PDB file of C-alpha atoms and ligand atoms in Angstrom:
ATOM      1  CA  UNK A  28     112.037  58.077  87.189  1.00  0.00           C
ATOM      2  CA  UNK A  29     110.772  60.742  89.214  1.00  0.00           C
ATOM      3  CA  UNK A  30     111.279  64.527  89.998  1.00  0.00           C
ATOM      4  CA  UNK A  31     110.817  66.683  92.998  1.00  0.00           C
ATOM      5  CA  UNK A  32     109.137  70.082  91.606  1.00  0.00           C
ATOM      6  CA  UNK A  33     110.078  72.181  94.520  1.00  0.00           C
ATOM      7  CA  UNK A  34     112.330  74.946  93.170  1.00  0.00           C
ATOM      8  CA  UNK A  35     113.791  76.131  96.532  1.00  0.00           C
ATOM      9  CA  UNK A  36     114.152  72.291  97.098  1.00  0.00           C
ATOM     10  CA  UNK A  37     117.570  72.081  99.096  1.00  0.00           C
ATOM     11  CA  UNK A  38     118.601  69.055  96.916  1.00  0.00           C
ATOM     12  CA  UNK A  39     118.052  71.432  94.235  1.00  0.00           C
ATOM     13  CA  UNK A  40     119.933  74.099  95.505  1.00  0.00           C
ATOM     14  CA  UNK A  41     122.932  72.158  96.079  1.00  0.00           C
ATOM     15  CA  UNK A  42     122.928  70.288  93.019  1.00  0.00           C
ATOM     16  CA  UNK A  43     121.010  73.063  90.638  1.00  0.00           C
ATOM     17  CA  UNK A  44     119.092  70.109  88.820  1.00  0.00           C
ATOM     18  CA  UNK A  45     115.983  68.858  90.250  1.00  0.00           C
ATOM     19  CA  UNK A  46     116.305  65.500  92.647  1.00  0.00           C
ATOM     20  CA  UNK A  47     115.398  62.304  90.980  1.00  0.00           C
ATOM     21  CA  UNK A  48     113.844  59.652  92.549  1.00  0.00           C
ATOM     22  CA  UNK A  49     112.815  56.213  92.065  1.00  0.00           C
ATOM     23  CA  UNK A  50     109.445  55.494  90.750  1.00  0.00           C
ATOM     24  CA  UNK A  51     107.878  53.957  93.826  1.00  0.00           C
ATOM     25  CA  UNK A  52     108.724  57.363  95.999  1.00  0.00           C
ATOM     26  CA  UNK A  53     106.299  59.619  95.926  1.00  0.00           C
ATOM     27  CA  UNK A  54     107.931  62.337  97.770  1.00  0.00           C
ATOM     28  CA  UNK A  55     111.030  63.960  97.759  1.00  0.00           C
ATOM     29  CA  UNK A  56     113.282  62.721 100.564  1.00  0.00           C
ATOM     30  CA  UNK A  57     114.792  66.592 101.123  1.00  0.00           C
ATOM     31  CA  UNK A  58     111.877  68.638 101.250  1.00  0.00           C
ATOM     32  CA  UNK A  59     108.544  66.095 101.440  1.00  0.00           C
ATOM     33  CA  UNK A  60     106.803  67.551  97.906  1.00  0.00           C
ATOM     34  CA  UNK A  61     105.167  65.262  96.023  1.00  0.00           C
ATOM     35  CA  UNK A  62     106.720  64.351  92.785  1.00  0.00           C
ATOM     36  CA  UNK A  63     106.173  64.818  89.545  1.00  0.00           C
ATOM     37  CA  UNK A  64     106.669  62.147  86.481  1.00  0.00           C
ATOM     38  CA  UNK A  65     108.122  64.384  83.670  1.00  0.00           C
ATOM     39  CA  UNK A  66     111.480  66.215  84.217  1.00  0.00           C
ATOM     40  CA  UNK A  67     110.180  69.275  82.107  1.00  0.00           C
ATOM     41  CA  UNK A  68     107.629  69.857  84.526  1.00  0.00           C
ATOM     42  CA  UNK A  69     110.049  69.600  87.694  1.00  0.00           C
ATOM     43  CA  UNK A  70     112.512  72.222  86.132  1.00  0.00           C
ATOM     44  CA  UNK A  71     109.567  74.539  85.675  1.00  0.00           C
ATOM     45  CA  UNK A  72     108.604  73.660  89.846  1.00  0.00           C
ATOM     46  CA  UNK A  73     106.347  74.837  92.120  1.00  0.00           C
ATOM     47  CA  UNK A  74     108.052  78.548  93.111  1.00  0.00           C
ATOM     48  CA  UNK A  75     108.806  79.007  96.959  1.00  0.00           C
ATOM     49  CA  UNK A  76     105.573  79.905  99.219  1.00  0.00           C
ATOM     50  CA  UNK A  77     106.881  82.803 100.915  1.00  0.00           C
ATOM     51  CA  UNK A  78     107.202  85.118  97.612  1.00  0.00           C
ATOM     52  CA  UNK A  79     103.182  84.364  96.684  1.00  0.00           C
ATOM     53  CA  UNK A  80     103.181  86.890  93.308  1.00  0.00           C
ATOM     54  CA  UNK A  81      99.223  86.747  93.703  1.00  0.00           C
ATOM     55  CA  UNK A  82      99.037  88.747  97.106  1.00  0.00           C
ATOM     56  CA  UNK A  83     101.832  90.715  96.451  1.00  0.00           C
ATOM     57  CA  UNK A  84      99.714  93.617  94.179  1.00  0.00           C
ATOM     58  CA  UNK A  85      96.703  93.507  95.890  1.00  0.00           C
ATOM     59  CA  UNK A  86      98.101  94.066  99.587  1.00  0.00           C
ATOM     60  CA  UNK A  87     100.215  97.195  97.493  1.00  0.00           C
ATOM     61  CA  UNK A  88      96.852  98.482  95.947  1.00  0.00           C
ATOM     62  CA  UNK A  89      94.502  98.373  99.098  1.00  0.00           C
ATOM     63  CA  UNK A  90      97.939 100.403 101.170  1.00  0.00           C
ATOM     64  CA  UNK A  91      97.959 102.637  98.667  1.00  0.00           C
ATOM     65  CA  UNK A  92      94.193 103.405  98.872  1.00  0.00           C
ATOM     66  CA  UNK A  93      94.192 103.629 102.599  1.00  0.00           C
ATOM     67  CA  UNK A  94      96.938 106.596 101.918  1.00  0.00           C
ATOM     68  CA  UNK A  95      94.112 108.155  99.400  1.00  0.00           C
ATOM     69  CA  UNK A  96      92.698 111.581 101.029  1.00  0.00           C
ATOM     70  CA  UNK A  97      89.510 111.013 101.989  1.00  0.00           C
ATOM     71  CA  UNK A  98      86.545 113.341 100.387  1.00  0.00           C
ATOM     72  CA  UNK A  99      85.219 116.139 102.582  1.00  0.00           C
ATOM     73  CA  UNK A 100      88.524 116.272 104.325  1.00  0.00           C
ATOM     74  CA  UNK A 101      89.568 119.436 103.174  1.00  0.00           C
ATOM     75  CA  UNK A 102      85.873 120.766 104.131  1.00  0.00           C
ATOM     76  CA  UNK A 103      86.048 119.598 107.607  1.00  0.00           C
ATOM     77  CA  UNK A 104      89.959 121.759 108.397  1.00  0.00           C
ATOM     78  CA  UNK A 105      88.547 124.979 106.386  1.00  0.00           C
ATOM     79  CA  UNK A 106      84.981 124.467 108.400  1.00  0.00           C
ATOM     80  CA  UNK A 107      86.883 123.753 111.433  1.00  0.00           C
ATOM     81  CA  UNK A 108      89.225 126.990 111.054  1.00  0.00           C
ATOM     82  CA  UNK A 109      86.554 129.127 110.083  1.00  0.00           C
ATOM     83  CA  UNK A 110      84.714 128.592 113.193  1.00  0.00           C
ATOM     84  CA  UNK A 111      87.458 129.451 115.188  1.00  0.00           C
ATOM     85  CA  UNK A 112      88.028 132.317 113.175  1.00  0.00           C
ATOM     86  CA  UNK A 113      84.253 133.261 114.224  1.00  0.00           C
ATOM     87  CA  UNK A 114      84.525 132.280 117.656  1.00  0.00           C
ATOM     88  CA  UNK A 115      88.077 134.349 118.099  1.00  0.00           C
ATOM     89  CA  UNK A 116      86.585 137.361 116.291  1.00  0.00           C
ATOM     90  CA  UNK A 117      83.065 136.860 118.600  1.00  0.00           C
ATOM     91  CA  UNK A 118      85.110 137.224 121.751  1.00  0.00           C
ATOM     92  CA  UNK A 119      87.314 140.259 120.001  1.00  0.00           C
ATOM     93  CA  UNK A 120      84.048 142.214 119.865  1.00  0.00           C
ATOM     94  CA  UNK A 121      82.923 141.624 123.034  1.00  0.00           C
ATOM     95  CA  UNK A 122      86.136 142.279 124.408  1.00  0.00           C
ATOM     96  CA  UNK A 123      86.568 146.022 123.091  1.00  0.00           C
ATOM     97  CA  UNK A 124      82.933 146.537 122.221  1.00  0.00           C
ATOM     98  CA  UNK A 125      83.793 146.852 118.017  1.00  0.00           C
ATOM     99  CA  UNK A 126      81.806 148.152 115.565  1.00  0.00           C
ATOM    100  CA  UNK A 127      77.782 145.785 114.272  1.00  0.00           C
ATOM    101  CA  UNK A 128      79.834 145.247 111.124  1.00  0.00           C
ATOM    102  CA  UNK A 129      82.859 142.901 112.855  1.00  0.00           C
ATOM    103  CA  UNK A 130      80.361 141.202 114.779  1.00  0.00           C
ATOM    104  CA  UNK A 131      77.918 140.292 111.389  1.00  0.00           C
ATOM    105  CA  UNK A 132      81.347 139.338 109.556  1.00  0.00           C
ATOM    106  CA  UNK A 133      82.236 136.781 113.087  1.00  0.00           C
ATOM    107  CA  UNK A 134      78.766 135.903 112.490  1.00  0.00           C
ATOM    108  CA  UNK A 135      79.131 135.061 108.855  1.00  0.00           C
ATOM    109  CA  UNK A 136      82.253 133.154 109.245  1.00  0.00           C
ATOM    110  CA  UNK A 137      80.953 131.038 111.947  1.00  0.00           C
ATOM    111  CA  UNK A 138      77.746 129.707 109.892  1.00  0.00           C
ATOM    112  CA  UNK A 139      79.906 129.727 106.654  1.00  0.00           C
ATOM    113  CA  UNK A 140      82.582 127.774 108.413  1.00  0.00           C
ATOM    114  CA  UNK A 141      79.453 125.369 110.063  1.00  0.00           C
ATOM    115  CA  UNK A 142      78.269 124.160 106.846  1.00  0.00           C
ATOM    116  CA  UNK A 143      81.359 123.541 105.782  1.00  0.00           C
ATOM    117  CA  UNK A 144      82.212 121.518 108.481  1.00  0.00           C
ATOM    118  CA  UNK A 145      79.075 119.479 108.097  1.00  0.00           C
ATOM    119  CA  UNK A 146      79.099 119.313 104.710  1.00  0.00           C
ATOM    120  CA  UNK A 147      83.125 117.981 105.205  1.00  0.00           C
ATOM    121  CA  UNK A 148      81.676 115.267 107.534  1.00  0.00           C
ATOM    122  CA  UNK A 149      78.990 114.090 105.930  1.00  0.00           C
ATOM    123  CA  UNK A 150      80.672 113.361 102.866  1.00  0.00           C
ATOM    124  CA  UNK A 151      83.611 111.282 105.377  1.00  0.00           C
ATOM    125  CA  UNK A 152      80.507 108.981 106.333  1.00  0.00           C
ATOM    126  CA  UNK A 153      79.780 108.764 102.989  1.00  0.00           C
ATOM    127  CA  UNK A 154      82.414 107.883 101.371  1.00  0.00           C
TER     128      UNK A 154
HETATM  129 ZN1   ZN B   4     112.744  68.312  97.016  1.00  0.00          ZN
END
């Protein structure tokens, strides 16, 4: 005698018992898997392709790494803002003709807020 080891088998899922077949099949007649010899072995089965637990975890792990922040990140929005900062404080100045000091502080902010920025993107590339 003969088993079919496919658990979502439909002869299986009618009867709840694995098919039996005689020995000179060598594939069940419901859902074409070969057979197996020992009954044991057919109630254990070969579990349903679609639910693959081997590709389930890693496909969760590699989303949830994509989600990660990357490094520098932060460093690139506070380089970013501080350069606007600079830039809006620049054209303050020059607009009502402020003080050396406000200028040297735009100033300031601007390089500050540069190598930030760099530093913010270099470390993307990198990592
Ligand atoms: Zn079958």
């Amino acid at each position: 005698m003969k088993y079919c080891p496919y658990r979502a088998c439909p002869h299986r899922q009618r009867v709840g018992a694995p098919a039996e077949f005689m020995d000179h099949v060598s594939s069940c007649s419901d859902c074409k898997t070969p057979l197996v010899d020992s009954e044991h072995e057919a109630i254990e089965g070969i579990a349903p392709t679609s639910g693959d637990p081997y590709r389930g975890p890693a496909e969760r792990t590699k989303a949830a790494s994509g989600r990660r922040e990357r490094p520098g990140r932060k460093d690139v929005a506070i380089g970013a803002a501080l350069l606007l900062a600079g830039l809006w404080l620049t054209g303050l100045v020059y607009m009502v003709r402020s003080s050396q000091g406000t200028y040297i502080v735009a100033l300031g902010l601007m390089i500050y807020g540069a190598i930030r920025l760099l530093r913010g993107l270099r470390e993307r590339g990198a990592g």
